[in-house]
CSV table of C-alpha atoms in Angstrom, one decimal:
chain,number,residue,atom,x,y,z
A,12,MET,CA,157.4,-31.4,101.9
A,13,GLY,CA,154.7,-31.4,104.1
A,14,LEU,CA,151.8,-34.0,104.2
A,15,VAL,CA,149.6,-31.7,102.4
A,16,ALA,CA,151.9,-30.8,99.5
A,17,PHE,CA,152.6,-34.4,99.4
A,18,LEU,CA,149.2,-35.1,99.1
A,19,LYS,CA,149.0,-33.0,96.1
A,20,THR,CA,150.9,-34.7,94.4
A,21,GLN,CA,149.3,-38.2,94.5
A,22,PHE,CA,147.6,-39.5,91.3
A,23,ILE,CA,144.6,-40.5,93.5
A,24,VAL,CA,144.2,-37.2,94.8
A,25,GLN,CA,144.3,-35.6,91.1
A,26,LEU,CA,142.1,-38.4,90.1
A,27,LEU,CA,139.7,-37.5,92.2
A,28,LEU,CA,140.2,-33.1,91.3
A,29,SER,CA,139.4,-34.8,87.9
A,30,PHE,CA,136.3,-36.8,88.7
A,31,VAL,CA,134.7,-34.0,90.3
A,32,PHE,CA,135.6,-31.6,87.5
A,33,VAL,CA,134.4,-33.9,84.4
A,34,VAL,CA,131.0,-35.2,86.0
A,35,SER,CA,129.8,-31.5,87.5
A,36,GLY,CA,130.6,-30.8,83.7
A,37,LEU,CA,128.3,-33.4,82.4
A,38,ILE,CA,125.7,-32.3,84.5
A,39,ILE,CA,126.5,-28.9,84.2
A,40,ASN,CA,126.3,-29.1,80.1
A,41,PHE,CA,123.3,-31.3,80.4
A,42,LEU,CA,121.1,-28.1,82.4
A,43,GLN,CA,122.6,-26.1,79.9
A,44,LEU,CA,121.0,-27.9,77.3
A,45,CYS,CA,117.7,-27.8,79.3
A,46,SER,CA,118.0,-24.2,79.3
A,47,CYS,CA,117.8,-24.3,75.4
A,48,VAL,CA,113.9,-23.9,75.9
A,49,ILE,CA,114.2,-21.0,77.7
A,50,TRP,CA,116.3,-18.8,74.6
A,51,PRO,CA,112.7,-18.5,72.5
A,52,PHE,CA,111.0,-17.1,75.0
A,53,ASN,CA,113.5,-14.7,77.0
A,54,ARG,CA,117.2,-14.6,75.4
A,55,GLN,CA,118.2,-12.4,78.1
A,56,LEU,CA,117.4,-15.1,81.1
A,57,TYR,CA,118.5,-17.6,79.0
A,58,ARG,CA,122.1,-16.0,78.9
A,59,ARG,CA,121.7,-15.3,82.5
A,60,VAL,CA,121.1,-18.7,83.6
A,61,ASN,CA,124.6,-19.9,81.4
A,62,CYS,CA,126.4,-17.3,82.8
A,63,ARG,CA,125.8,-18.7,86.3
A,64,LEU,CA,125.9,-22.3,85.1
A,65,ALA,CA,129.5,-21.3,83.1
A,66,TYR,CA,130.8,-19.9,86.5
A,67,SER,CA,130.3,-23.0,88.4
A,68,LEU,CA,132.7,-24.8,85.9
A,69,TRP,CA,135.3,-22.6,85.1
A,70,SER,CA,135.7,-21.4,88.7
A,71,GLN,CA,137.3,-25.0,89.8
A,72,LEU,CA,139.7,-24.3,87.6
A,73,VAL,CA,140.1,-20.9,89.1
A,74,MET,CA,140.1,-22.6,92.3
A,75,LEU,CA,143.4,-24.9,91.1
A,76,LEU,CA,145.3,-21.6,90.6
A,77,GLU,CA,144.3,-19.7,93.4
A,78,TRP,CA,143.5,-22.2,96.4
A,79,TRP,CA,145.4,-25.5,95.0
A,80,SER,CA,148.2,-24.3,93.4
A,81,GLY,CA,148.5,-20.8,95.8
A,82,THR,CA,149.5,-18.7,92.9
A,83,GLU,CA,149.5,-14.9,93.6
A,84,CYS,CA,148.5,-12.6,90.4
A,85,THR,CA,149.9,-9.1,91.1
A,86,LEU,CA,148.1,-6.4,88.6
A,87,TYR,CA,150.3,-3.1,87.1
A,88,THR,CA,148.0,-0.6,86.8
A,89,ASP,CA,146.3,2.3,88.4
A,90,GLN,CA,143.5,2.6,90.7
A,91,ALA,CA,141.5,4.4,88.1
A,92,THR,CA,141.8,1.5,85.6
A,93,VAL,CA,140.9,-1.0,88.0
A,94,ASP,CA,137.6,1.0,89.2
A,95,LYS,CA,136.1,0.0,85.8
A,96,PHE,CA,136.8,-3.5,86.4
A,97,GLY,CA,133.7,-5.5,85.9
A,98,LYS,CA,131.5,-2.1,85.4
A,99,GLU,CA,131.7,-2.3,81.4
A,100,HIS,CA,132.2,-4.1,77.9
A,101,VAL,CA,135.6,-4.5,77.2
A,102,ILE,CA,137.8,-6.3,74.7
A,103,ILE,CA,141.0,-7.6,76.4
A,104,ILE,CA,144.1,-8.6,74.3
A,105,LEU,CA,146.6,-11.2,75.7
A,106,ASN,CA,149.7,-12.1,75.3
A,107,HIS,CA,150.0,-16.1,74.2
A,108,ASN,CA,153.1,-16.9,75.7
A,109,TYR,CA,152.4,-20.0,78.6
A,110,GLU,CA,150.4,-23.0,79.1
A,111,ILE,CA,148.1,-21.2,82.1
A,112,ASP,CA,147.8,-17.3,80.7
A,113,PHE,CA,144.2,-18.5,80.4
A,114,LEU,CA,143.7,-19.2,83.2
A,115,CYS,CA,145.7,-16.3,85.0
A,116,GLY,CA,143.0,-14.1,82.8
A,117,TRP,CA,140.1,-15.9,84.3
A,118,THR,CA,141.3,-15.6,87.9
A,119,ILE,CA,141.5,-11.6,87.3
A,120,CYS,CA,137.7,-12.1,85.5
A,121,GLU,CA,136.5,-13.9,88.5
A,122,ARG,CA,137.8,-11.6,91.2
A,123,TYR,CA,135.7,-8.9,89.2
A,124,GLY,CA,132.8,-10.8,89.4
A,125,VAL,CA,132.7,-11.4,85.0
A,126,LEU,CA,134.1,-15.3,84.8
A,127,GLY,CA,130.8,-16.3,83.8
A,128,SER,CA,130.0,-14.1,81.2
A,129,SER,CA,133.9,-14.2,79.6
A,130,LYS,CA,134.1,-14.6,76.0
A,131,VAL,CA,136.8,-15.4,73.6
A,132,LEU,CA,137.3,-16.1,69.9
A,133,ALA,CA,138.5,-20.0,69.9
A,134,LYS,CA,139.5,-22.0,67.2
A,135,HIS,CA,136.9,-24.2,66.2
A,136,GLU,CA,138.8,-27.3,66.3
A,137,LEU,CA,137.9,-26.6,70.8
A,138,LEU,CA,134.5,-26.7,70.1
A,139,LYS,CA,134.8,-30.8,69.8
A,140,VAL,CA,136.5,-30.6,73.1
A,141,PRO,CA,134.5,-32.4,75.9
A,142,LEU,CA,133.5,-29.8,78.6
A,143,ILE,CA,135.0,-27.2,77.3
A,144,GLY,CA,133.6,-26.9,73.7
A,145,TRP,CA,130.2,-28.0,75.1
A,146,THR,CA,130.3,-25.0,77.4
A,147,TRP,CA,131.2,-22.8,75.4
A,148,TYR,CA,128.6,-23.7,72.5
A,149,PHE,CA,126.3,-22.5,75.1
A,150,LEU,CA,128.2,-19.1,76.0
A,151,GLU,CA,127.9,-18.4,72.4
A,152,ILE,CA,131.2,-18.5,72.0
A,153,VAL,CA,132.7,-17.2,68.9
A,154,PHE,CA,134.1,-20.0,66.8
A,155,CYS,CA,136.4,-19.2,63.9
A,156,ARG,CA,138.2,-21.7,61.6
A,157,ARG,CA,141.1,-19.1,60.9
A,158,LYS,CA,140.5,-19.0,57.6
A,159,TRP,CA,138.7,-15.1,56.2
A,160,GLU,CA,137.0,-16.2,53.5
A,161,VAL,CA,135.4,-18.9,55.9
A,162,ASP,CA,135.0,-17.4,59.0
A,163,ARG,CA,133.7,-14.1,57.5
A,164,GLU,CA,129.6,-14.6,57.9
A,165,THR,CA,130.1,-16.6,60.9
A,166,VAL,CA,131.8,-14.2,63.1
A,167,PHE,CA,130.3,-11.1,62.3
A,168,LYS,CA,126.7,-12.8,62.8
A,169,SER,CA,128.3,-14.6,66.2
A,170,LEU,CA,129.9,-10.8,67.6
A,171,GLU,CA,126.8,-8.8,66.6
A,172,ARG,CA,124.6,-10.9,68.1
A,173,LEU,CA,126.5,-10.2,71.6
A,174,ARG,CA,125.8,-6.6,71.1
A,175,ASP,CA,122.9,-7.0,73.6
A,176,TYR,CA,125.0,-9.0,76.2
A,177,PRO,CA,123.3,-8.7,79.6
A,178,GLU,CA,125.8,-9.0,81.5
A,179,CYS,CA,129.3,-7.2,81.7
A,180,MET,CA,131.6,-9.2,79.2
A,181,TRP,CA,135.4,-9.3,79.0
A,182,PHE,CA,136.3,-10.6,75.4
A,183,LEU,CA,139.6,-12.3,74.9
A,184,LEU,CA,141.7,-12.3,72.0
A,185,TYR,CA,144.9,-13.4,71.8
A,186,CYS,CA,146.0,-12.0,68.3
A,187,GLU,CA,148.7,-13.8,67.9
A,188,GLY,CA,146.4,-16.7,66.6
A,189,THR,CA,148.6,-19.3,68.4
A,190,ARG,CA,150.3,-19.9,71.3
A,191,PHE,CA,154.5,-18.8,71.5
A,192,THR,CA,157.2,-21.1,70.2
A,193,GLU,CA,160.4,-20.4,69.0
A,194,LYS,CA,159.8,-22.6,65.4
A,195,LYS,CA,156.8,-20.5,65.2
A,196,HIS,CA,158.9,-16.9,66.4
A,197,GLU,CA,161.2,-17.4,63.7
A,198,ILE,CA,158.7,-18.0,61.2
A,199,SER,CA,156.5,-14.7,62.0
A,200,MET,CA,159.3,-12.5,62.1
A,201,GLN,CA,160.3,-13.5,58.6
A,202,VAL,CA,156.6,-12.5,57.5
A,203,ALA,CA,157.4,-9.2,59.6
A,204,GLU,CA,160.2,-8.4,57.2
A,205,SER,CA,158.8,-9.5,54.0
A,206,LYS,CA,156.0,-7.0,55.2
A,207,GLY,CA,158.8,-4.3,56.3
A,208,LEU,CA,157.0,-4.2,59.9
A,209,PRO,CA,159.2,-4.0,63.4
A,210,LYS,CA,160.3,-7.1,64.4
A,211,LEU,CA,159.4,-8.7,67.9
A,212,LYS,CA,161.3,-10.3,70.4
A,213,TYR,CA,158.9,-11.7,72.7
A,214,HIS,CA,155.6,-11.8,70.5
A,215,LEU,CA,154.5,-13.2,67.0
A,216,LEU,CA,153.0,-10.5,64.7
A,217,PRO,CA,149.5,-9.7,65.4
A,218,ARG,CA,147.3,-10.8,63.3
A,219,THR,CA,145.4,-8.1,62.7
A,220,LYS,CA,141.6,-9.3,61.6
A,221,GLY,CA,139.9,-10.8,64.3
A,222,PHE,CA,141.0,-7.5,66.9
A,223,THR,CA,139.7,-4.9,63.5
A,224,THR,CA,136.6,-7.0,63.0
A,225,THR,CA,136.0,-7.6,66.9
A,226,LEU,CA,136.2,-4.1,67.5
A,227,GLN,CA,134.1,-2.7,64.8
A,228,CYS,CA,131.3,-5.3,65.5
A,229,LEU,CA,131.1,-4.5,69.4
A,230,LYS,CA,131.6,-0.5,68.6
A,231,GLY,CA,128.9,0.7,71.1
A,232,THR,CA,129.0,-2.4,73.1
A,233,VAL,CA,132.5,-2.2,74.5
A,234,THR,CA,133.8,1.0,75.6
A,235,ALA,CA,137.6,0.2,76.3
A,236,VAL,CA,140.2,-2.2,75.2
A,237,TYR,CA,142.6,-3.5,77.8
A,238,ASP,CA,146.3,-4.6,77.0
A,239,VAL,CA,147.6,-7.1,79.7
A,240,THR,CA,150.9,-8.4,79.4
A,241,LEU,CA,151.7,-11.4,81.3
A,242,ASN,CA,155.0,-12.8,82.6
A,243,PHE,CA,155.8,-14.9,85.4
A,244,LYS,CA,158.6,-14.4,88.5
A,245,GLY,CA,162.1,-16.0,88.1
A,246,GLN,CA,161.3,-16.5,84.4
A,247,LYS,CA,159.3,-19.4,85.6
A,248,ASN,CA,157.5,-21.0,82.7
A,249,PRO,CA,154.2,-22.8,84.6
A,250,THR,CA,152.7,-25.7,83.4
A,251,LEU,CA,148.9,-27.1,83.7
A,252,LEU,CA,150.7,-30.0,85.5
A,253,GLY,CA,152.6,-28.4,87.7
A,254,MET,CA,149.8,-26.4,89.1
A,255,ILE,CA,147.5,-29.8,89.8
A,256,ASN,CA,150.9,-30.6,91.4
A,257,GLY,CA,150.4,-27.7,93.5
A,258,GLN,CA,153.6,-25.9,92.5
A,259,LYS,CA,153.1,-22.0,93.1
A,260,TYR,CA,154.0,-19.5,90.7
A,261,MET,CA,154.1,-15.8,90.9
A,262,ALA,CA,151.9,-14.0,87.8
A,263,ASP,CA,152.6,-10.4,86.9
A,264,MET,CA,150.1,-8.7,84.6
A,265,SER,CA,150.3,-5.0,83.1
A,266,VAL,CA,147.1,-3.8,82.5
A,267,ARG,CA,146.7,-0.8,80.6
A,268,ARG,CA,143.2,0.7,79.8
A,269,PHE,CA,142.6,2.4,75.9
A,270,PRO,CA,139.5,3.9,75.2
A,271,VAL,CA,137.6,2.7,71.8
A,272,GLU,CA,137.7,6.3,71.3
A,273,GLU,CA,141.1,6.6,71.1
A,274,ILE,CA,141.4,3.4,68.7
A,275,PRO,CA,141.5,4.3,64.4
A,276,ASP,CA,138.1,3.9,63.3
A,277,GLU,CA,139.2,2.7,59.4
A,278,GLU,CA,140.6,-0.6,59.0
A,279,SER,CA,143.9,0.0,58.2
A,280,GLU,CA,145.0,2.6,61.0
A,281,CYS,CA,143.2,-0.1,63.3
A,282,ALA,CA,145.8,-2.5,62.5
A,283,LYS,CA,148.7,0.0,61.9
A,284,TRP,CA,147.3,1.0,65.9
A,285,LEU,CA,147.6,-2.4,66.7
A,286,HIS,CA,150.8,-3.8,65.6
A,287,LYS,CA,152.1,-0.2,67.5
A,288,LEU,CA,150.6,-1.8,70.5
A,289,TYR,CA,152.4,-4.6,70.5
A,290,GLN,CA,156.1,-3.1,69.8
A,291,GLU,CA,155.0,-1.6,73.0
A,292,LYS,CA,154.4,-5.2,74.8
A,293,ASP,CA,157.2,-6.3,73.5
A,294,ALA,CA,159.1,-3.2,75.0
A,295,LEU,CA,157.4,-4.1,78.3
A,296,GLN,CA,158.6,-8.0,78.5
A,297,GLU,CA,162.2,-6.6,77.5
A,298,ARG,CA,162.0,-4.4,80.8
A,299,TYR,CA,160.4,-6.8,83.1
A,300,LYS,CA,163.5,-9.6,81.5
A,301,THR,CA,165.9,-6.7,82.9
A,302,GLU,CA,164.4,-5.5,85.8
A,303,GLY,CA,162.2,-8.3,87.1
A,304,CYS,CA,158.7,-6.1,87.1
A,305,PHE,CA,156.6,-4.1,85.0
A,306,PRO,CA,156.4,-0.3,85.4
A,307,GLY,CA,153.7,1.2,87.6
A,308,PRO,CA,152.2,1.2,90.8
A,309,THR,CA,151.1,-2.3,92.1
A,310,ILE,CA,147.5,-3.6,93.5
A,311,THR,CA,147.0,-7.4,94.4
A,312,PRO,CA,143.1,-8.2,94.2
A,313,PRO,CA,141.8,-10.2,97.0
A,314,ARG,CA,140.5,-13.9,96.5
A,315,ARG,CA,136.8,-14.1,96.7
A,316,PRO,CA,135.6,-17.5,98.4
A,317,TRP,CA,133.2,-18.2,95.9
A,318,ALA,CA,135.7,-20.4,93.7
A,319,LEU,CA,136.5,-22.8,96.7
A,320,LEU,CA,132.9,-23.0,97.9
A,321,ASN,CA,131.7,-24.1,94.5
A,322,PHE,CA,134.0,-26.7,94.1
A,323,LEU,CA,133.4,-28.1,97.9
A,324,PHE,CA,129.6,-28.3,96.7
A,325,TRP,CA,130.4,-30.1,94.1
A,326,ALA,CA,133.1,-32.3,95.3
A,327,THR,CA,131.0,-32.8,98.6
A,328,LEU,CA,127.9,-33.9,95.9
A,329,LEU,CA,130.0,-36.0,93.9
A,330,LEU,CA,132.8,-37.9,96.3
A,331,SER,CA,130.6,-38.9,98.9
A,332,PRO,CA,128.7,-41.6,96.4
A,333,LEU,CA,131.8,-42.0,94.8
A,334,VAL,CA,133.7,-43.4,97.8
A,335,LYS,CA,130.3,-45.5,98.6
A,336,PHE,CA,130.2,-47.1,95.7
A,337,ALA,CA,133.7,-48.1,95.7
A,338,TRP,CA,134.0,-49.6,98.9
A,339,GLY,CA,131.0,-51.4,98.1
A,340,VAL,CA,132.9,-52.8,94.9
A,341,LEU,CA,136.0,-53.7,96.5
A,342,ILE,CA,134.1,-55.9,99.3
A,343,SER,CA,131.7,-57.6,96.8
A,344,GLY,CA,134.8,-59.7,95.6
A,345,SER,CA,133.4,-59.8,92.0
A,346,PRO,CA,136.1,-59.7,89.7
A,347,LEU,CA,133.3,-58.1,86.5
A,348,LEU,CA,132.1,-55.2,89.3
A,349,ILE,CA,136.1,-54.2,90.5
A,350,ILE,CA,137.2,-54.6,86.3
A,351,GLY,CA,134.2,-52.4,85.4
A,352,PHE,CA,135.7,-50.0,88.1
A,353,ILE,CA,139.2,-50.2,87.1
A,354,LEU,CA,138.0,-49.3,83.3
A,355,PHE,CA,136.0,-46.2,85.0
A,356,LEU,CA,139.3,-44.9,86.8
A,357,VAL,CA,141.3,-45.2,83.2
A,358,ILE,CA,138.5,-43.8,81.2
A,359,ALA,CA,137.9,-40.6,83.8
A,360,THR,CA,142.2,-40.4,83.6
A,361,VAL,CA,142.2,-40.5,79.7
A,362,VAL,CA,139.7,-37.6,79.6
A,363,MET,CA,141.6,-35.4,81.9
A,364,ARG,CA,144.6,-35.7,80.3
A,365,ARG,CA,143.4,-34.7,77.2
A,366,LEU,CA,141.7,-31.7,79.0
A,367,ILE,CA,145.0,-31.1,79.9
A,368,GLY,CA,146.8,-31.7,76.4
A,369,VAL,CA,144.8,-28.9,75.1
A,370,THR,CA,147.0,-26.3,77.2
A,371,GLU,CA,150.1,-28.0,76.7
A,372,VAL,CA,152.4,-25.8,74.2
A,373,LYS,CA,154.1,-28.6,72.8
A,374,LYS,CA,150.9,-30.2,72.0
A,375,THR,CA,149.1,-27.0,70.7
A,376,GLY,CA,149.9,-27.9,66.8
A,377,SER,CA,148.9,-25.4,64.2
A,378,ASN,CA,149.5,-24.8,60.6
A,379,TYR,CA,151.1,-21.7,61.6
A,380,GLY,CA,153.9,-21.1,58.8
A,381,ASP,CA,153.0,-24.0,56.3
A,382,GLN,CA,151.1,-22.7,53.5
A,383,ASN,CA,149.3,-19.9,55.1
A,384,ALA,CA,152.3,-17.8,56.7
A,385,LYS,CA,152.5,-15.6,53.9
A,386,LYS,CA,148.7,-14.8,54.3
A,387,GLN,CA,149.0,-13.2,57.4
A,388,ASP,CA,146.8,-10.1,58.3
């Protein structure tokens, strides 16, 4: 293990990374709060400002994936599809199997200039998560409780409000509703059997209501649906902690573009289209498992320097005074100051660990398959 690789695994280094992310995030959240005064006078300016503030936070996570761990992302798609990236409003359908699947999506967003304006249909619980939920709130992210009778009015209003969004918007949907686990898969396939639907091997049964509603509300704004199927070389199961420790992964993403004109308007037919799409995604995953790659030509978009430069800006701004303060505390000899500083480090560690826990498969608890399993769309 080289020196750089060794340093990446050290707790104090990771703590400094966490400190930069957490403190810069709080500063960004405060600036977002201040930007609310713009909304009544110029809603589009407010949105452009918040896209850039969100980019300054999210790109730090992309930096960890691209520059810290050195993870590489290869696209399996054609040049004609890539030429449209970042130039149109689209809905992204991504499989939800890995802890860092969202980061792989974000790194493609970053490379094509739409990271700050990316959207997602997120579970309402995330609204309470510091930094993540707060930033999403100012970005007009659509939150749902996954109970249609409760969500209907809120989701429709939130989606309708995005129809005039000024920046190219990639709207991410995890149609499976929750991250894949063997237990959830078993329950999901029981539902598929009861509904007479083909069983899936690598995905949960898609919940169609979120997709059909999003497409209906954003029709005329979005011009295409991108189906993205993600897997990793060597059958790896990457984790956020592994990435923070500097472990490199090789991500492969099959991207298919479907113009909205080719997707049925009628809700039941649209739902059938989505089920067929997931059968095709399952076939893609089966091919990847046997051949180690997806079909089609490959394109590896180059990294841009902005995520790294943004992190270096925040690190320079925040770590210099922290180091000076820590040194002053140590040489002061004051037990109260030293204990207070240690307590601060412990709190920072707990906060970052909780943020990491949001992504962990074993901690992504949900009621999937309990009372509402039979009510799947």
